[in-house]
Amino acid sequence: IFLSGNGPLVQVLQHTLEYSGEKLGNRILDKVTDGRVMIQDLLPFKKDLKRSLKSRRETFVVFDEAQRAWDKASPRESPSPSELMLFCNWLACQPFGVLVLLVGDGQAIHRNEMQLEQMLADLDAAIRAQNGK
């Protein structure tokens, strides 16, 4: 699935996939492509993971604008792991999983969003924490 915290982008991509699936008859396993399954908002996905790491079964996740990941999964909760740590903890519970992070520099615009350098350091720490699991 493709995850983004950009609500308008999520809606446009969902609609585009659904429209092209209906218009062109694109089918995967005899099912019309459902944009709501393939493209999702980051916040509900993250809430599911915070409730239970086993709540989601996806094996391939593309995280858009990952450099804007929050340094805490829940800014109001203390202590709270970073969003990247939450994703790595989730993947460690899966038999198989791929996490693709799409990043760019200088785009942290909200409080608690990481800059690229901090994001890379946090990702390194999250991966190292999974060694041996």
PDB file of C-alpha atoms in Angstrom:
ATOM      1  CA  ILE A   1       0.000   0.000   0.000  1.00  0.00           C
ATOM      2  CA  PHE A   2       0.975   3.636  -0.414  1.00  0.00           C
ATOM      3  CA  LEU A   3       0.755   5.741   2.767  1.00  0.00           C
ATOM      4  CA  SER A   4       0.718   9.522   2.898  1.00  0.00           C
ATOM      5  CA  GLY A   5      -0.159  12.104   5.501  1.00  0.00           C
ATOM      6  CA  ASN A   6      -1.265  14.420   2.681  1.00  0.00           C
ATOM      7  CA  GLY A   7      -5.054  13.965   2.732  1.00  0.00           C
ATOM      8  CA  PRO A   8      -5.795  15.702  -0.592  1.00  0.00           C
ATOM      9  CA  LEU A   9      -3.109  13.617  -2.330  1.00  0.00           C
ATOM     10  CA  VAL A  10      -4.578  10.421  -0.851  1.00  0.00           C
ATOM     11  CA  GLN A  11      -8.054  11.331  -2.133  1.00  0.00           C
ATOM     12  CA  VAL A  12      -6.838  12.201  -5.634  1.00  0.00           C
ATOM     13  CA  LEU A  13      -4.790   9.003  -5.956  1.00  0.00           C
ATOM     14  CA  GLN A  14      -7.618   6.829  -4.599  1.00  0.00           C
ATOM     15  CA  HIS A  15     -10.100   8.350  -7.049  1.00  0.00           C
ATOM     16  CA  THR A  16      -7.668   8.071  -9.962  1.00  0.00           C
ATOM     17  CA  LEU A  17      -7.029   4.372  -9.309  1.00  0.00           C
ATOM     18  CA  GLU A  18     -10.719   3.617  -8.944  1.00  0.00           C
ATOM     19  CA  TYR A  19     -11.635   5.602 -12.052  1.00  0.00           C
ATOM     20  CA  SER A  20      -8.944   4.021 -14.213  1.00  0.00           C
ATOM     21  CA  GLY A  21      -9.818   0.577 -12.872  1.00  0.00           C
ATOM     22  CA  GLU A  22     -13.463   1.022 -13.836  1.00  0.00           C
ATOM     23  CA  LYS A  23     -12.776   2.816 -17.120  1.00  0.00           C
ATOM     24  CA  LEU A  24     -10.037   0.540 -18.416  1.00  0.00           C
ATOM     25  CA  GLY A  25     -11.215  -2.656 -16.791  1.00  0.00           C
ATOM     26  CA  ASN A  26      -7.905  -3.119 -14.977  1.00  0.00           C
ATOM     27  CA  ARG A  27      -8.211  -6.167 -12.820  1.00  0.00           C
ATOM     28  CA  ILE A  28      -5.934  -7.807 -10.296  1.00  0.00           C
ATOM     29  CA  LEU A  29      -6.948 -11.343  -9.350  1.00  0.00           C
ATOM     30  CA  ASP A  30     -10.336 -10.741 -11.035  1.00  0.00           C
ATOM     31  CA  LYS A  31     -11.094  -7.714  -8.837  1.00  0.00           C
ATOM     32  CA  VAL A  32     -11.332  -4.105  -9.941  1.00  0.00           C
ATOM     33  CA  THR A  33      -8.521  -2.046  -8.430  1.00  0.00           C
ATOM     34  CA  ASP A  34      -9.779  -0.415  -5.213  1.00  0.00           C
ATOM     35  CA  GLY A  35      -7.966   2.870  -4.633  1.00  0.00           C
ATOM     36  CA  ARG A  36      -9.014   2.903  -0.963  1.00  0.00           C
ATOM     37  CA  VAL A  37      -7.096  -0.330  -0.376  1.00  0.00           C
ATOM     38  CA  MET A  38      -4.017   0.601  -2.400  1.00  0.00           C
ATOM     39  CA  ILE A  39      -3.714   4.229  -1.175  1.00  0.00           C
ATOM     40  CA  GLN A  40      -4.329   5.056   2.489  1.00  0.00           C
ATOM     41  CA  ASP A  41      -3.989   7.941   4.890  1.00  0.00           C
ATOM     42  CA  LEU A  42      -1.085   7.545   7.300  1.00  0.00           C
ATOM     43  CA  LEU A  43      -2.983   8.504  10.470  1.00  0.00           C
ATOM     44  CA  PRO A  44      -5.546   5.642  10.582  1.00  0.00           C
ATOM     45  CA  PHE A  45      -2.817   3.159   9.615  1.00  0.00           C
ATOM     46  CA  LYS A  46      -0.617   4.429  12.448  1.00  0.00           C
ATOM     47  CA  LYS A  47      -3.530   4.302  14.925  1.00  0.00           C
ATOM     48  CA  ASP A  48      -4.110   0.645  14.006  1.00  0.00           C
ATOM     49  CA  LEU A  49      -0.442  -0.133  14.670  1.00  0.00           C
ATOM     50  CA  LYS A  50      -0.473   1.651  18.032  1.00  0.00           C
ATOM     51  CA  ARG A  51      -3.486  -0.448  19.067  1.00  0.00           C
ATOM     52  CA  SER A  52      -1.863  -3.700  17.979  1.00  0.00           C
ATOM     53  CA  LEU A  53       1.236  -4.403  15.907  1.00  0.00           C
ATOM     54  CA  LYS A  54      -0.602  -7.411  14.480  1.00  0.00           C
ATOM     55  CA  SER A  55      -3.623  -5.375  13.338  1.00  0.00           C
ATOM     56  CA  ARG A  56      -2.263  -4.856   9.806  1.00  0.00           C
ATOM     57  CA  ARG A  57      -1.248  -7.606   7.369  1.00  0.00           C
ATOM     58  CA  GLU A  58       0.288  -5.646   4.498  1.00  0.00           C
ATOM     59  CA  THR A  59       3.688  -6.890   3.361  1.00  0.00           C
ATOM     60  CA  PHE A  60       4.736  -4.032   1.081  1.00  0.00           C
ATOM     61  CA  VAL A  61       4.351  -0.447   2.303  1.00  0.00           C
ATOM     62  CA  VAL A  62       5.473   2.766   0.602  1.00  0.00           C
ATOM     63  CA  PHE A  63       5.676   5.656   3.093  1.00  0.00           C
ATOM     64  CA  ASP A  64       5.483   9.003   1.259  1.00  0.00           C
ATOM     65  CA  GLU A  65       7.428  11.955   2.686  1.00  0.00           C
ATOM     66  CA  ALA A  66       9.102   9.740   5.280  1.00  0.00           C
ATOM     67  CA  GLN A  67      11.541  12.516   6.164  1.00  0.00           C
ATOM     68  CA  ARG A  68       8.549  14.208   7.782  1.00  0.00           C
ATOM     69  CA  ALA A  69       8.026  11.259  10.143  1.00  0.00           C
ATOM     70  CA  TRP A  70       7.368  12.418  13.657  1.00  0.00           C
ATOM     71  CA  ASP A  71      10.009  11.932  16.291  1.00  0.00           C
ATOM     72  CA  LYS A  72       7.201  10.452  18.428  1.00  0.00           C
ATOM     73  CA  ALA A  73       4.387   8.237  17.174  1.00  0.00           C
ATOM     74  CA  SER A  74       2.113  10.074  19.633  1.00  0.00           C
ATOM     75  CA  PRO A  75       3.314  13.621  20.346  1.00  0.00           C
ATOM     76  CA  ARG A  76       0.974  13.895  23.332  1.00  0.00           C
ATOM     77  CA  GLU A  77       2.143  10.653  24.917  1.00  0.00           C
ATOM     78  CA  SER A  78       5.453  10.512  26.694  1.00  0.00           C
ATOM     79  CA  PRO A  79       7.445   8.377  26.200  1.00  0.00           C
ATOM     80  CA  SER A  80       6.464   7.341  22.703  1.00  0.00           C
ATOM     81  CA  PRO A  81       8.560   5.671  19.995  1.00  0.00           C
ATOM     82  CA  SER A  82       9.118   7.530  16.742  1.00  0.00           C
ATOM     83  CA  GLU A  83       6.927   6.714  13.759  1.00  0.00           C
ATOM     84  CA  LEU A  84       9.880   4.960  12.138  1.00  0.00           C
ATOM     85  CA  MET A  85      10.399   2.831  15.257  1.00  0.00           C
ATOM     86  CA  LEU A  86       6.683   1.995  15.228  1.00  0.00           C
ATOM     87  CA  PHE A  87       6.945   0.837  11.595  1.00  0.00           C
ATOM     88  CA  CYS A  88      10.084  -1.216  12.289  1.00  0.00           C
ATOM     89  CA  ASN A  89       8.472  -2.832  15.355  1.00  0.00           C
ATOM     90  CA  TRP A  90       5.444  -3.692  13.209  1.00  0.00           C
ATOM     91  CA  LEU A  91       7.574  -5.206  10.438  1.00  0.00           C
ATOM     92  CA  ALA A  92       9.488  -7.279  13.004  1.00  0.00           C
ATOM     93  CA  CYS A  93       6.163  -8.971  13.867  1.00  0.00           C
ATOM     94  CA  GLN A  94       5.534  -9.907  10.219  1.00  0.00           C
ATOM     95  CA  PRO A  95       6.839 -13.094   8.594  1.00  0.00           C
ATOM     96  CA  PHE A  96       7.906 -10.900   5.660  1.00  0.00           C
ATOM     97  CA  GLY A  97       7.732  -7.203   4.939  1.00  0.00           C
ATOM     98  CA  VAL A  98       9.151  -4.397   2.834  1.00  0.00           C
ATOM     99  CA  LEU A  99       9.065  -0.744   3.857  1.00  0.00           C
ATOM    100  CA  VAL A 100       9.975   1.791   1.170  1.00  0.00           C
ATOM    101  CA  LEU A 101      10.645   5.296   2.479  1.00  0.00           C
ATOM    102  CA  LEU A 102      10.305   8.187   0.028  1.00  0.00           C
ATOM    103  CA  VAL A 103      12.378  11.090   1.353  1.00  0.00           C
ATOM    104  CA  GLY A 104      13.453  14.613   0.494  1.00  0.00           C
ATOM    105  CA  ASP A 105      15.382  17.194   2.490  1.00  0.00           C
ATOM    106  CA  GLY A 106      14.217  20.429   4.100  1.00  0.00           C
ATOM    107  CA  GLN A 107      10.530  19.603   4.268  1.00  0.00           C
ATOM    108  CA  ALA A 108       9.856  19.380   7.997  1.00  0.00           C
ATOM    109  CA  ILE A 109       7.162  22.015   8.459  1.00  0.00           C
ATOM    110  CA  HIS A 110       5.351  20.963  11.620  1.00  0.00           C
ATOM    111  CA  ARG A 111       6.582  20.624  15.185  1.00  0.00           C
ATOM    112  CA  ASN A 112       7.843  17.076  15.930  1.00  0.00           C
ATOM    113  CA  GLU A 113       8.632  16.351  12.262  1.00  0.00           C
ATOM    114  CA  MET A 114      12.179  15.175  11.671  1.00  0.00           C
ATOM    115  CA  GLN A 115      14.724  16.713   9.344  1.00  0.00           C
ATOM    116  CA  LEU A 116      16.434  14.277   6.958  1.00  0.00           C
ATOM    117  CA  GLU A 117      19.551  13.859   9.115  1.00  0.00           C
ATOM    118  CA  GLN A 118      17.475  13.082  12.214  1.00  0.00           C
ATOM    119  CA  MET A 119      15.237  10.735  10.192  1.00  0.00           C
ATOM    120  CA  LEU A 120      18.233   8.725   8.966  1.00  0.00           C
ATOM    121  CA  ALA A 121      19.675   8.478  12.492  1.00  0.00           C
ATOM    122  CA  ASP A 122      16.302   7.394  13.875  1.00  0.00           C
ATOM    123  CA  LEU A 123      15.857   4.826  11.104  1.00  0.00           C
ATOM    124  CA  ASP A 124      19.318   3.431  11.867  1.00  0.00           C
ATOM    125  CA  ALA A 125      18.413   3.165  15.576  1.00  0.00           C
ATOM    126  CA  ALA A 126      15.067   1.523  14.745  1.00  0.00           C
ATOM    127  CA  ILE A 127      16.728  -1.083  12.511  1.00  0.00           C
ATOM    128  CA  ARG A 128      19.473  -1.782  15.060  1.00  0.00           C
ATOM    129  CA  ALA A 129      16.799  -2.292  17.741  1.00  0.00           C
ATOM    130  CA  GLN A 130      15.314  -5.094  15.603  1.00  0.00           C
ATOM    131  CA  ASN A 131      18.546  -7.106  15.358  1.00  0.00           C
ATOM    132  CA  GLY A 132      18.029 -10.432  17.013  1.00  0.00           C
ATOM    133  CA  LYS A 133      14.228 -10.345  16.763  1.00  0.00           C
TER     134      LYS A 133
END
